[in-house]
Protein backbone atom coordinates (compact mmCIF):
# COMPACT_ATOMS: atom_id res chain seq x y z
CA MET A 1 -24.86 34.86 0.50
CA SER A 2 -24.54 32.08 -1.52
CA LEU A 3 -25.36 28.68 -0.38
CA ILE A 4 -22.93 27.29 -3.30
CA PRO A 5 -18.74 27.67 -2.10
CA SER A 6 -17.06 29.65 -4.23
CA PHE A 7 -13.73 27.93 -5.42
CA PHE A 8 -12.07 31.43 -6.68
CA SER A 9 -11.88 33.11 -4.12
CA GLY A 10 -9.65 33.51 -0.45
CA PRO A 11 -6.42 33.15 -0.37
CA ARG A 12 -5.97 30.51 -2.65
CA SER A 13 -7.42 32.43 -5.73
CA ASN A 14 -4.53 31.84 -8.04
CA VAL A 15 -7.44 29.79 -10.87
CA PHE A 16 -4.39 29.42 -13.57
CA ASP A 17 -1.64 27.59 -10.90
CA PRO A 18 -3.58 24.51 -10.52
CA PHE A 19 -1.75 23.51 -7.47
CA SER A 20 -3.38 26.69 -5.53
CA LEU A 21 -6.48 25.03 -4.68
CA ASP A 22 -6.88 22.63 -2.10
CA VAL A 23 -9.08 19.13 -2.32
CA TRP A 24 -11.64 20.03 0.35
CA ASP A 25 -11.34 17.36 2.95
CA PRO A 26 -14.67 15.99 4.70
CA PHE A 27 -12.67 14.61 7.45
CA LYS A 28 -10.67 17.49 8.39
CA ASP A 29 -12.27 18.28 11.54
CA PHE A 30 -12.65 14.48 12.83
CA HIS A 31 -9.99 13.19 15.00
CA PHE A 32 -9.54 9.64 14.71
CA PRO A 33 -6.98 7.49 17.15
CA THR A 34 -3.38 8.23 16.50
CA SER A 35 -2.22 4.80 15.88
CA VAL A 36 -0.62 6.08 12.83
CA SER A 37 1.69 8.55 13.92
CA ALA A 38 3.43 11.26 11.51
CA GLU A 39 6.36 9.47 11.04
CA ASN A 40 4.07 6.44 9.80
CA SER A 41 2.62 9.06 6.82
CA ALA A 42 3.85 6.73 3.90
CA PHE A 43 2.24 4.03 5.55
CA VAL A 44 -1.48 5.00 4.68
CA SER A 45 -0.44 5.74 0.58
CA THR A 46 1.47 2.49 -0.05
CA ARG A 47 -0.74 0.17 -2.23
CA VAL A 48 -0.95 -2.74 -2.56
CA ASP A 49 -2.99 -5.00 -5.51
CA TRP A 50 -3.55 -8.82 -4.38
CA LYS A 51 -4.58 -11.47 -6.99
CA GLU A 52 -5.18 -14.76 -7.28
CA THR A 53 -4.04 -17.21 -10.50
CA PRO A 54 -4.59 -20.43 -11.08
CA GLU A 55 -1.08 -20.83 -9.77
CA ALA A 56 -0.35 -18.59 -7.48
CA HIS A 57 -1.07 -15.55 -4.80
CA VAL A 58 0.66 -11.93 -6.55
CA PHE A 59 0.78 -8.83 -4.64
CA LYS A 60 2.36 -5.58 -6.62
CA ALA A 61 3.04 -2.57 -4.47
CA ASP A 62 3.99 0.55 -5.71
CA ILE A 63 7.06 1.73 -4.25
CA PRO A 64 8.66 4.52 -5.84
CA GLY A 65 12.08 5.59 -4.94
CA LEU A 66 13.23 3.01 -2.68
CA LYS A 67 15.85 0.08 -3.11
CA LYS A 68 15.31 -3.40 -2.53
CA GLU A 69 17.82 -2.84 -0.02
CA GLU A 70 15.53 -0.81 1.65
CA VAL A 71 12.48 -3.21 1.37
CA LYS A 72 11.86 -6.19 3.50
CA VAL A 73 9.13 -8.81 2.38
CA GLN A 74 8.98 -11.68 5.12
CA ILE A 75 6.46 -14.20 6.05
CA GLU A 76 5.28 -14.11 10.22
CA ASP A 77 3.76 -16.75 12.14
CA ASP A 78 3.57 -19.39 9.21
CA ARG A 79 0.81 -17.51 7.02
CA VAL A 80 1.33 -13.55 7.58
CA LEU A 81 3.05 -12.05 4.28
CA GLN A 82 4.71 -8.63 5.74
CA ILE A 83 5.69 -5.68 3.38
CA SER A 84 7.81 -3.17 4.92
CA GLY A 85 10.56 -0.77 4.21
CA GLU A 86 11.38 3.18 4.94
CA ARG A 87 11.41 6.47 3.06
CA ASN A 88 14.09 8.73 4.43
CA LEU A 89 13.66 12.75 3.81
CA GLU A 90 15.54 14.63 0.94
CA LYS A 91 18.19 16.48 2.58
CA GLU A 92 17.36 20.02 3.54
CA ASP A 93 19.95 22.51 1.95
CA LYS A 94 19.71 26.12 3.88
CA ASN A 95 19.93 28.01 0.37
CA ASP A 96 16.82 26.33 -0.72
CA THR A 97 13.09 27.40 -0.51
CA TRP A 98 10.40 24.49 -0.54
CA HIS A 99 7.32 25.78 -1.96
CA ARG A 100 5.34 22.65 -1.48
CA VAL A 101 6.35 19.03 -0.07
CA GLU A 102 3.59 15.94 -0.99
CA ARG A 103 5.75 13.49 -0.95
CA SER A 104 5.72 11.21 2.34
CA SER A 105 8.61 9.96 3.76
CA GLY A 106 8.46 7.50 6.73
CA LYS A 107 8.07 3.78 7.94
CA PHE A 108 5.70 1.92 5.76
CA MET A 109 3.88 -1.55 6.46
CA ARG A 110 1.56 -3.69 5.23
CA ARG A 111 0.47 -7.09 6.23
CA PHE A 112 -1.66 -9.87 4.40
CA ARG A 113 -2.97 -12.64 6.14
CA LEU A 114 -2.05 -15.72 3.44
CA PRO A 115 -4.79 -18.45 2.70
CA GLU A 116 -4.46 -21.58 3.40
CA ASN A 117 -3.50 -23.04 -0.05
CA ALA A 118 -0.23 -20.35 0.14
CA LYS A 119 3.23 -22.07 -0.10
CA VAL A 120 4.77 -20.24 2.27
CA GLU A 121 8.23 -21.86 1.73
CA GLN A 122 8.26 -21.14 -1.85
CA VAL A 123 7.53 -16.95 -1.76
CA LYS A 124 9.30 -15.07 -4.09
CA ALA A 125 9.77 -11.62 -4.84
CA SER A 126 11.00 -8.99 -7.48
CA MET A 127 11.20 -5.05 -7.87
CA GLU A 128 11.28 -3.61 -11.39
CA ASN A 129 10.39 0.25 -12.54
CA GLY A 130 9.20 0.84 -8.30
CA VAL A 131 7.10 -1.95 -8.37
CA LEU A 132 7.52 -4.49 -6.04
CA THR A 133 6.20 -7.75 -7.07
CA VAL A 134 5.65 -11.18 -4.41
CA THR A 135 4.82 -14.17 -6.16
CA VAL A 136 3.04 -16.86 -3.30
CA PRO A 137 2.69 -20.45 -4.85
CA LYS A 138 -0.34 -22.22 -4.63
CA GLU A 139 -0.57 -26.01 -3.02
CA GLU A 140 -2.62 -28.43 -5.35
CA ILE A 141 -5.63 -28.16 -3.04
CA LYS A 142 -6.01 -32.39 -3.26
CA LYS A 143 -10.43 -32.87 -4.22
CA PRO A 144 -11.76 -35.81 -1.51
CA ASP A 145 -11.46 -39.40 -3.21
CA VAL A 146 -15.38 -39.93 -3.86
CA LYS A 147 -16.26 -43.87 -4.08
CA ALA A 148 -20.13 -45.10 -5.34
CA ILE A 149 -21.35 -47.52 -3.20
CA GLU A 150 -24.19 -49.34 -5.12
CA ILE A 151 -27.41 -49.61 -2.75
CA SER A 152 -28.28 -53.40 -2.61
CA ALA A 153 -31.92 -54.48 -2.29
């Protein structure tokens, strides 16, 4: 018996089909809390980048296949940026034969607590080529006035 598992044996043995080999999942047998339901499967796969420039906080989210009307951008509790939406399942035709379904569908939501210097009343959002860009301008932080005091003898 070999200590190294063979990736080319068993029911998934078509070496020439790159989709026939599933990726090994080290967490497959662990049971995690089910706070994210199956209908929210897209929640996990919605990736968001957050960068800070001298002028603003910029969030970029990959949400391919959605129209801007299907996405919500909101500010909650004065300082929480929430990006949410829903990706619907493709309609099934009884004559179709599905071989693989990998694209996620369902509701997604991401929330970010904005820093103190965020101008939440001036947030702007735009969408182009499946990428949502949310720009949150920054307030200029006033530096405290420093007054030198002369020390007397």
